[in-house]
Amino acid sequence: MNSAAVLDLANSPHAVVRPVPPGRVGVAEGFWADRMRTMRSHGLDRQFEQCEVTGRLRNFERAAGRLAGEFEGRYYNDSDVYKWLEAASYGLARTPSTALRARVDGVIEAIAAAQRPDGYINSYFSGPRTSWRYRNLTDEHELYCMGHLIQAGVAHRRSTGSDRLFDIVVRAADHICATFGPEGRQEPDGHPGIELALVELGRETGNPAYLRRAVFFLDQRGADPPNLSGLHYHQDHAPVREQRAADGHSVRLTYLAAAMADAAMDTGEAELLEASIRLWESAYERRAYVTGGLGSRYQGEAFGADYELPNDRAYAETCAAVGGIFWNARLLAATGDARYADWLEAALYNGALVGVSPDGAAYFYANPLAADSQPTPDDQGGVHSSGAQQTGGGHRRQPWYDTACCPPNIARLLLSLPGYAYGVSPGALWVHQYLPGHVQALLPDGKSMTPRIATRYPWDGDVDLVVDDAPDEPVELRLRIPGWAEGASLEVQGAREAVEPGSYASIRRVWSAGTTLRLRLPMDVRLVASHPRVQANTGRVAIARGPVIYCIEAADHPESNVDALVLGPDSNLRAHDEPDLLGGLTTIRGLAGVAVQNQSDELYGRFGGAKPELTGTTSLTAIPYYAWANRTPGAMRVWIPYVDH
Amino acid sequence: MNSAAVLDLANSPHAVVRPVPPGRVGVAEGFWADRMRTMRSHGLDRQFEQCEVTGRLRNFERAAGRLAGEFEGRYYNDSDVYKWLEAASYGLARTPSTALRARVDGVIEAIAAAQRPDGYINSYFSGPRTSWRYRNLTDEHELYCMGHLIQAGVAHRRSTGSDRLFDIVVRAADHICATFGPEGRQEPDGHPGIELALVELGRETGNPAYLRRAVFFLDQRGADPPNLSGLHYHQDHAPVREQRAADGHSVRLTYLAAAMADAAMDTGEAELLEASIRLWESAYERRAYVTGGLGSRYQGEAFGADYELPNDRAYAETCAAVGGIFWNARLLAATGDARYADWLEAALYNGALVGVSPDGAAYFYANPLAADSQPTPDDQGGVHSSGAQQTGGGHRRQPWYDTACCPPNIARLLLSLPGYAYGVSPGALWVHQYLPGHVQALLPDGKSMTPRIATRYPWDGDVDLVVDDAPDEPVELRLRIPGWAEGASLEVQGAREAVEPGSYASIRRVWSAGTTLRLRLPMDVRLVASHPRVQANTGRVAIARGPVIYCIEAADHPESNVDALVLGPDSNLRAHDEPDLLGGLTTIRGLAGVAVQNQSDELYGRFGGAKPELTGTTSLTAIPYYAWANRTPGAMRVWIPYVDH
C-alpha cells in the first residue's frame, strides 16, 4: 500500500489540488530523508518505550480487564498511543519492519480488547469510571481521543492494507455517530480532533454519515447557551462559521480550522472554507511567529492579540506548528494559493522542526524565540498540560512529557512528510516543497507523470527537475516560488526567465523524457523585519536564508553575551556550509557590534541616546533556529537589535 | 486615637526609622488629600455596597446561623470584608462619621457572631463545611483571611480606641497559635499574610508569642518534603532565608518578604532582613516595571525572569504594587536606605494609583503598560482569580471583581497614606514623601518637632518646609532627594547647596520657629531608558517628570494611531498644567514623528533600514499613566519608540 494517502482528496469534489500520496514520493537522501530515517529507526522506538514505562499501554490492558491496578497518568493519555500508532503506520509503509509491525499489532490487540461492545473506547473511562462516560465533554477529551484513534486506523489501513485497527475504528465511529447528532446529544468535544478524523474516515469508507457528523460537530460550538464553556479556550465563544479572529487555545484552533477547510472540500460549503480562511488571516497575518509558531501566551496555551508576539515567552507549542501544517495543507488543497505553502514551509523548517532533537528522541513543548542564560522555573501557575518547564537557557528538549501530545505529533508529521510535497489537479502536477528524489504522480485522468528532483535545498537554492516520464499530451508543471525568493528564475531548455515569488510558476507543454527545469532560488542572507506593530521586535531584525530562520546562541559566542550583539550595515553576513556541525547545516557568519552591557547597571535610567554604546565588534555566528539547544545551555535570540552605526 | 500607627515600631529594637503615625500628619490639600477624601466619602461606601450585594456580608450571617442559604462567592471572600474594615478604620480615624461607624460596627457584630467558640473564623468553612477546616492550607486561604482580620482589628483599635474587633482578633490569633507551632501543626498558609498580621499584633499586645508564631510560619515554607506544593507559586520552593530570586506569585512574595523585614526589626535576625533585601534586589533591580508594578506574567500572576517585562501583557496586579509599598516601607524602616523610598514613591504615583478611578469607585486588577485599540478577550485559560478581563483598549476599571482583593487594598493604602510620609530616629526627623501639610512628630526622646510643608508636588518640585516648633536642642532633618532629581538643591537661610539624588539630605541644627528650608527638585521632562536586557523596551523610551510616569493615549490623538508615534531629538517635550483635565494634572506636550503604518502590511518582510519611514509629524500629548483609561477607550503606550531623525 505504498500509495497510502495522508489526505485522500481523490473523490473530494471541491478540492483544487489533491496531494500525491507519500508512498509515491521517494525521498532517498538529504535534509528530510535523514530526519525521517532517524525518527523511523530511533525516535519511534523511544516513544514506544515511553508509552510502556508511563503506563499508557498498561492502561489498555487494565481497561480490558487483563491487568490489575489503577489507571496511570492523565485521562487523555490514550491519544498519545493512537498518534504513535499513526506515526508507526506511516513508518511501516515506508520501511517494512518485523519488529515494528509486532509492536503495532500488539498495541492494536490491546486496543481491541479494551473496546466496549458498543464501540466506545477510552481506557480511563473504564472499570470503576465506566459510568463517567461523556459526563464532561468540555474537559475530558473522549471524542478527541477517539478522533486520534480514527486517524490512526485510517493511516494503518492505508499503510498496511490491514483492517485490524480499521474495524475497531469504524465501530468507534459508529458508536459516536449513534450517540451524537441531530437525533442524539448535541454537543462537541472541548478539544477539536474528532472532526478532522471523521472527514477522513468518510473518504476512506465512502460513508457520507461520517462527513455529516464532522460538520455537525463543527456546528455545535459557540451555541447560545454554550454547549461547552462558552470560552475562547474551548473554541466555544462563537459559531465556527462566524469566528473572525484566531483566539483561544492555539492547537485547538488549528485542528478546528483545518477541519473546516477539510469538510468544505467534500461538502462544498463556501461558508466553512471562508471562515477557515478568515481565521487563517488572523492567525498568520497578525499572530504568527516568523518561525511558523503559533500561540503567544503560556496562559491557556493561547493566541494573543494582533501583533502580540513576545519572544522570550512565546509559547508556540510544537503541536500548534504541526497543527498549523495540517491546516495550511488543507487550505492549499482547497485553494491552490501559494501563501499556504509558504507558511507550511516556514513551520516545517522552523517552528515544527525545532520541536525534535537531532536523534529524534527528545522534544520541545513550548518554543520560545529568545532565551536568557539563566534558567528560570516555570511552575509559576501550574501549567496544566505540560508540567513544570524550564525557560531561558534551561529550556531543553525532553524525552517525554506528562502530557505527551508533541512527541508523537512530530513523529506522525515527519513520517508522512512526503505527502506534503506534491499535488495534482486536472492536467497539472504541483510541486509544493522541494525534496530531492522522485515522484510517480498519477494525474486525475490516470496518466502518470514522473519527475525527479535534485537539490541540496534548503542549503542551496538550485533545484533541478528532470522529467523521467510523462504523458504524450500537455501537462502543466506548477513549481512553487517561495515568497522569500526575490530574484528567482527558471530555465527550461536554455530559456531562463524570472518567476514571481509567492506564486506557482507554470509551464505547460508536452514533456519529453530527460527534459530538465532549472529553478534558481536566491539563497542570499536576508534580514527580516516585523510589522511595526509587533512591539517585541522594535529595533530588531531576524536573519534568514531560504526557508530557514536563524538564531544566535551562546554556544557560538563564548566571549560575548548574545544579548549584547548588535547587527548593523557592516555586519557582512555570509553563509558557510558546516557539514560537521549538528548533523550538517549552513551557518551565517559576520560581524556584530558589542553593546556596553553590565548586569549591575540600573534597571531604569536617563535616556542617553538612541544608539547603544559599543565596546567594539566581534564575530557573530548564527545557526538555524531549529538546531538551537543542542549544545551547551545558554542564551538564544532570533530577533537581534540592528543599529545604523 | 489620631496617633494610630499603621506600622508601630516604637518598641522594635532593630528599626532604624520609625514611621510617624498618620494621625499626626495633616494632609489638608493637594494631590493625595483629594484622593483620600474621594475614597473616604465615596469609594468606601461603594465597596461596602459591593460586599453587601455579592453576599460577602450575608456569608457571615449564615456562618452565625442567622440566615439560611448557601455561601456565596469564593472561599476567600471574608478577606475583602476585613480589608474594607481596615480601610474604614483608617477613614474613621481621619474623619469621624456616624454612618460609617454604624456600618463598621454592624460588620464587626456579624463577625463576632460568626466566630467559633475556639476563636476560628471563616464563613466558608462553617455550617456543613465545618469539618473541612484546615484540610488544604495550600489553597484555601484560611490563615490568609484571619491575617487580614488581625490587621483590621489592630487598625480598628488604633483608630477608634475600641476593643470590639480587637477582642475577636486576639481570640482568633490565640486559636492559630494553639493550633500551629512547634508543638502543633507545622505548616504555613499557601498565601502569606498571617505573618505580617502576627508581627503587628505582637507590637499591639506586647505578647511575644505572636512574633514567634510569625517567624514560625515564615520558616515553614520551602521544607523538604514540602509542607505545601513545593511550587514557587506558593512561595514554597525554598526556605525563605535561602531564597535569592523574586519568583512565583507576585502578591504572595511582597507580603512574605515584607513580613521577613518586619519580623527582623523585632527579632534582630540579620538573616531574615538580608534575605528580604536579596529578594528586593531581584524584584526591583531586575523585575519591576518603571511604574513600580510587579508581576510580568498573567500565568500564575507571577514574576518573570530577570528583565522579562512585557508591556502589553504586564500583569502588574494592583495588589502587588500595594504589597510592594508595604515591603518598601518596612525595608526603609529597617535600613533608612533611600532606594526603598524611591520605589515606594514610584509605586504610589504610578503602579498603585493607576488601580483606582478618579471617583475612587472603580479598580484595575491587572495594569498593562501598553494597550492596543482592539479589545482582546482574556478568558484564554480561565484566570482563576480575577475572572474574565478585557485587555487592550477594552481594559477598563471595574467596580468590583469576583476576586476583589484589589479594591479594598487600594482603599486601605490611600486612607493610611500619611503614615508613609515621615519617620523618626534618635534626634532626627525624616521626610520620605512630600505631602503638603503639617506633621507633629514625636522624636524617640519624646520631644516634638512640627514642620509644615508647602508644595504642589508632584506637579511642581518646589518644596518649602517651615519649622513651626522644634526642641531647643539640635535635631537632624533628613529630607529625601528622589533618585530621579538630578540637579536638586536645598536652601537653608539663604545658603543653597546641591544635594545628592537617591539619598537623604541631612541638616542638623537647633531649629528656631519659622526657619524655612527650600528644596528645589528639578521637574524637567525626562526620557527614561531601560537596561538593554529589557527586550520589550529596545528602541523605546518612557516619558517621566518628577515621580510621575507618563503615557500616550488614543483619546489625545484622534488623528494618529498612538502605535505610530515616534519620539526624537526634536520632540521638544514641555510640561503644561491642565487644571480641568481628569481632576487636574500636568500633561507633557511636544512633537512626534508619525511612522508609516498600514495594518494590511505584511507581518514579516525584508528589512528596509533601522529608521522607520515617517509620514510627517504631529503633536503629542502625554498624560500621567495613572490617569489612563478614564476617557474614550483606545490604545495606550508607556514605552514609545525613539529615533534619531
CSV table of N, CA and C in Angstrom, one decimal, chain A residues 46-113:
chain,number,residue,atom,x,y,z
A,46,ARG,N,11.8,4.9,20.9
A,46,ARG,CA,11.9,5.5,22.2
A,46,ARG,C,10.5,6.0,22.7
A,47,GLN,N,9.7,6.4,21.7
A,47,GLN,CA,8.4,6.8,22.1
A,47,GLN,C,7.5,5.6,22.6
A,48,PHE,N,7.7,4.5,21.9
A,48,PHE,CA,7.0,3.3,22.3
A,48,PHE,C,7.4,2.9,23.8
A,49,GLU,N,8.7,3.0,24.0
A,49,GLU,CA,9.2,2.7,25.4
A,49,GLU,C,8.6,3.6,26.4
A,50,GLN,N,8.5,4.9,26.0
A,50,GLN,CA,7.8,5.8,27.0
A,50,GLN,C,6.4,5.5,27.2
A,51,CYS,N,5.7,5.0,26.1
A,51,CYS,CA,4.3,4.6,26.3
A,51,CYS,C,4.2,3.4,27.2
A,52,GLU,N,5.2,2.6,27.2
A,52,GLU,CA,5.3,1.4,28.1
A,52,GLU,C,5.5,1.8,29.5
A,53,VAL,N,6.6,2.6,29.7
A,53,VAL,CA,7.0,2.8,31.1
A,53,VAL,C,6.0,3.8,31.8
A,54,THR,N,5.4,4.6,31.1
A,54,THR,CA,4.4,5.5,31.7
A,54,THR,C,3.1,5.0,31.9
A,55,GLY,N,2.9,3.7,31.6
A,55,GLY,CA,1.6,3.0,31.8
A,55,GLY,C,0.6,3.2,30.7
A,56,ARG,N,0.9,4.0,29.7
A,56,ARG,CA,-0.1,4.3,28.6
A,56,ARG,C,-0.5,3.0,28.0
A,57,LEU,N,0.4,2.0,27.8
A,57,LEU,CA,-0.1,0.7,27.2
A,57,LEU,C,-0.8,-0.1,28.3
A,58,ARG,N,-0.2,-0.1,29.5
A,58,ARG,CA,-0.9,-0.9,30.6
A,58,ARG,C,-2.3,-0.4,30.8
A,59,ASN,N,-2.6,0.9,30.6
A,59,ASN,CA,-4.0,1.3,30.8
A,59,ASN,C,-5.0,0.6,29.9
A,60,PHE,N,-4.6,0.2,28.7
A,60,PHE,CA,-5.5,-0.5,27.8
A,60,PHE,C,-5.7,-1.9,28.4
A,61,GLU,N,-4.6,-2.5,28.9
A,61,GLU,CA,-4.7,-3.9,29.5
A,61,GLU,C,-5.7,-3.9,30.6
A,62,ARG,N,-5.6,-2.8,31.4
A,62,ARG,CA,-6.5,-2.7,32.6
A,62,ARG,C,-7.9,-2.5,32.1
A,63,ALA,N,-8.1,-1.7,31.1
A,63,ALA,CA,-9.5,-1.4,30.6
A,63,ALA,C,-10.0,-2.7,30.0
A,64,ALA,N,-9.2,-3.6,29.5
A,64,ALA,CA,-9.6,-4.9,29.0
A,64,ALA,C,-9.8,-5.9,30.1
A,65,GLY,N,-9.5,-5.5,31.3
A,65,GLY,CA,-9.7,-6.4,32.5
A,65,GLY,C,-8.6,-7.5,32.6
A,66,ARG,N,-7.5,-7.2,31.9
A,66,ARG,CA,-6.4,-8.3,31.9
A,66,ARG,C,-5.3,-7.9,32.9
A,67,LEU,N,-5.4,-6.8,33.5
A,67,LEU,CA,-4.3,-6.3,34.4
A,67,LEU,C,-5.0,-5.6,35.5
A,68,ALA,N,-4.5,-5.8,36.7
A,68,ALA,CA,-5.0,-5.1,37.9
A,68,ALA,C,-4.3,-3.8,38.0
A,69,GLY,N,-4.8,-3.0,39.0
A,69,GLY,CA,-4.2,-1.7,39.3
A,69,GLY,C,-4.9,-0.5,38.7
A,70,GLU,N,-4.5,0.6,39.2
A,70,GLU,CA,-5.2,1.8,38.8
A,70,GLU,C,-4.7,2.4,37.5
A,71,PHE,N,-5.5,3.1,36.8
A,71,PHE,CA,-5.2,3.9,35.6
A,71,PHE,C,-4.0,4.7,35.9
A,72,GLU,N,-3.0,4.8,35.0
A,72,GLU,CA,-1.9,5.7,35.2
A,72,GLU,C,-1.9,6.9,34.3
A,73,GLY,N,-1.5,8.0,34.9
A,73,GLY,CA,-1.3,9.2,34.1
A,73,GLY,C,-2.6,10.0,33.9
A,74,ARG,N,-2.7,10.7,32.8
A,74,ARG,CA,-3.8,11.6,32.6
A,74,ARG,C,-4.9,11.0,31.7
A,75,TYR,N,-6.1,11.5,31.9
A,75,TYR,CA,-7.3,10.9,31.3
A,75,TYR,C,-7.2,10.9,29.7
A,76,TYR,N,-6.4,11.8,29.2
A,76,TYR,CA,-6.3,11.8,27.7
A,76,TYR,C,-5.1,11.1,27.1
A,77,ASN,N,-4.5,10.2,28.0
A,77,ASN,CA,-3.2,9.6,27.5
A,77,ASN,C,-3.4,8.6,26.4
A,78,ASP,N,-4.6,8.1,26.2
A,78,ASP,CA,-4.8,7.2,25.1
A,78,ASP,C,-4.4,7.8,23.8
A,79,SER,N,-4.6,9.1,23.7
A,79,SER,CA,-4.4,9.8,22.4
A,79,SER,C,-2.9,9.7,22.0
A,80,ASP,N,-2.0,9.7,22.9
A,80,ASP,CA,-0.6,9.6,22.6
A,80,ASP,C,-0.3,8.2,21.9
A,81,VAL,N,-0.9,7.2,22.4
A,81,VAL,CA,-0.7,5.9,21.8
A,81,VAL,C,-1.3,5.8,20.4
A,82,TYR,N,-2.4,6.5,20.2
A,82,TYR,CA,-3.0,6.5,18.9
A,82,TYR,C,-2.1,7.3,17.9
A,83,LYS,N,-1.6,8.4,18.4
A,83,LYS,CA,-0.7,9.2,17.5
A,83,LYS,C,0.5,8.4,17.2
A,84,TRP,N,1.0,7.7,18.2
A,84,TRP,CA,2.2,6.8,17.9
A,84,TRP,C,1.8,5.8,16.9
A,85,LEU,N,0.7,5.2,17.0
A,85,LEU,CA,0.2,4.1,16.0
A,85,LEU,C,0.1,4.7,14.6
A,86,GLU,N,-0.4,6.0,14.5
A,86,GLU,CA,-0.4,6.6,13.2
A,86,GLU,C,0.9,6.8,12.6
A,87,ALA,N,1.9,7.3,13.5
A,87,ALA,CA,3.2,7.5,13.0
A,87,ALA,C,3.9,6.2,12.6
A,88,ALA,N,3.7,5.2,13.4
A,88,ALA,CA,4.3,3.9,13.2
A,88,ALA,C,3.7,3.3,11.9
A,89,SER,N,2.5,3.5,11.6
A,89,SER,CA,1.9,3.1,10.4
A,89,SER,C,2.6,3.7,9.2
A,90,TYR,N,2.8,5.0,9.2
A,90,TYR,CA,3.5,5.7,8.1
A,90,TYR,C,4.9,5.1,8.0
A,91,GLY,N,5.5,4.8,9.2
A,91,GLY,CA,6.8,4.3,9.2
A,91,GLY,C,6.8,2.9,8.5
A,92,LEU,N,5.9,2.1,8.8
A,92,LEU,CA,5.8,0.7,8.2
A,92,LEU,C,5.6,0.8,6.7
A,93,ALA,N,4.8,1.8,6.3
A,93,ALA,CA,4.6,2.0,4.8
A,93,ALA,C,5.9,2.3,4.1
A,94,ARG,N,6.8,3.0,4.7
A,94,ARG,CA,8.0,3.4,4.0
A,94,ARG,C,9.1,2.3,4.2
A,95,THR,N,9.2,1.7,5.4
A,95,THR,CA,10.2,0.7,5.6
A,95,THR,C,9.6,-0.4,6.4
A,96,PRO,N,9.3,-1.5,5.7
A,96,PRO,CA,8.8,-2.7,6.4
A,96,PRO,C,9.7,-3.1,7.5
A,97,SER,N,9.2,-3.5,8.7
A,97,SER,CA,10.0,-4.0,9.8
A,97,SER,C,9.2,-4.9,10.6
A,98,THR,N,9.7,-6.1,10.8
A,98,THR,CA,9.0,-7.1,11.6
A,98,THR,C,8.8,-6.7,13.0
A,99,ALA,N,9.9,-6.1,13.6
A,99,ALA,CA,9.8,-5.7,15.0
A,99,ALA,C,8.8,-4.6,15.2
A,100,LEU,N,8.8,-3.6,14.3
A,100,LEU,CA,7.8,-2.5,14.5
A,100,LEU,C,6.4,-3.0,14.2
A,101,ARG,N,6.3,-3.9,13.2
A,101,ARG,CA,4.9,-4.4,13.0
A,101,ARG,C,4.4,-5.2,14.2
A,102,ALA,N,5.3,-6.0,14.8
A,102,ALA,CA,4.9,-6.7,16.0
A,102,ALA,C,4.4,-5.8,17.1
A,103,ARG,N,5.1,-4.7,17.3
A,103,ARG,CA,4.7,-3.7,18.3
A,103,ARG,C,3.4,-3.1,17.9
A,104,VAL,N,3.2,-2.7,16.7
A,104,VAL,CA,2.0,-2.2,16.3
A,104,VAL,C,0.8,-3.2,16.5
A,105,ASP,N,1.1,-4.4,16.1
A,105,ASP,CA,0.0,-5.4,16.2
A,105,ASP,C,-0.3,-5.7,17.7
A,106,GLY,N,0.7,-5.6,18.5
A,106,GLY,CA,0.4,-5.8,20.0
A,106,GLY,C,-0.4,-4.7,20.5
A,107,VAL,N,-0.2,-3.5,20.1
A,107,VAL,CA,-0.9,-2.4,20.6
A,107,VAL,C,-2.4,-2.5,20.1
A,108,ILE,N,-2.5,-2.8,18.8
A,108,ILE,CA,-3.9,-2.9,18.3
A,108,ILE,C,-4.7,-4.0,19.0
A,109,GLU,N,-4.0,-5.1,19.4
A,109,GLU,CA,-4.7,-6.2,20.1
A,109,GLU,C,-5.2,-5.7,21.4
A,110,ALA,N,-4.3,-4.9,22.1
A,110,ALA,CA,-4.8,-4.4,23.4
A,110,ALA,C,-5.9,-3.4,23.3
A,111,ILE,N,-5.9,-2.6,22.2
A,111,ILE,CA,-7.0,-1.6,22.0
A,111,ILE,C,-8.3,-2.4,21.7
A,112,ALA,N,-8.1,-3.4,20.9
A,112,ALA,CA,-9.3,-4.3,20.6
A,112,ALA,C,-9.9,-4.8,21.8
A,113,ALA,N,-9.1,-5.3,22.7
A,113,ALA,CA,-9.6,-5.9,24.0
A,113,ALA,C,-10.2,-4.9,24.9
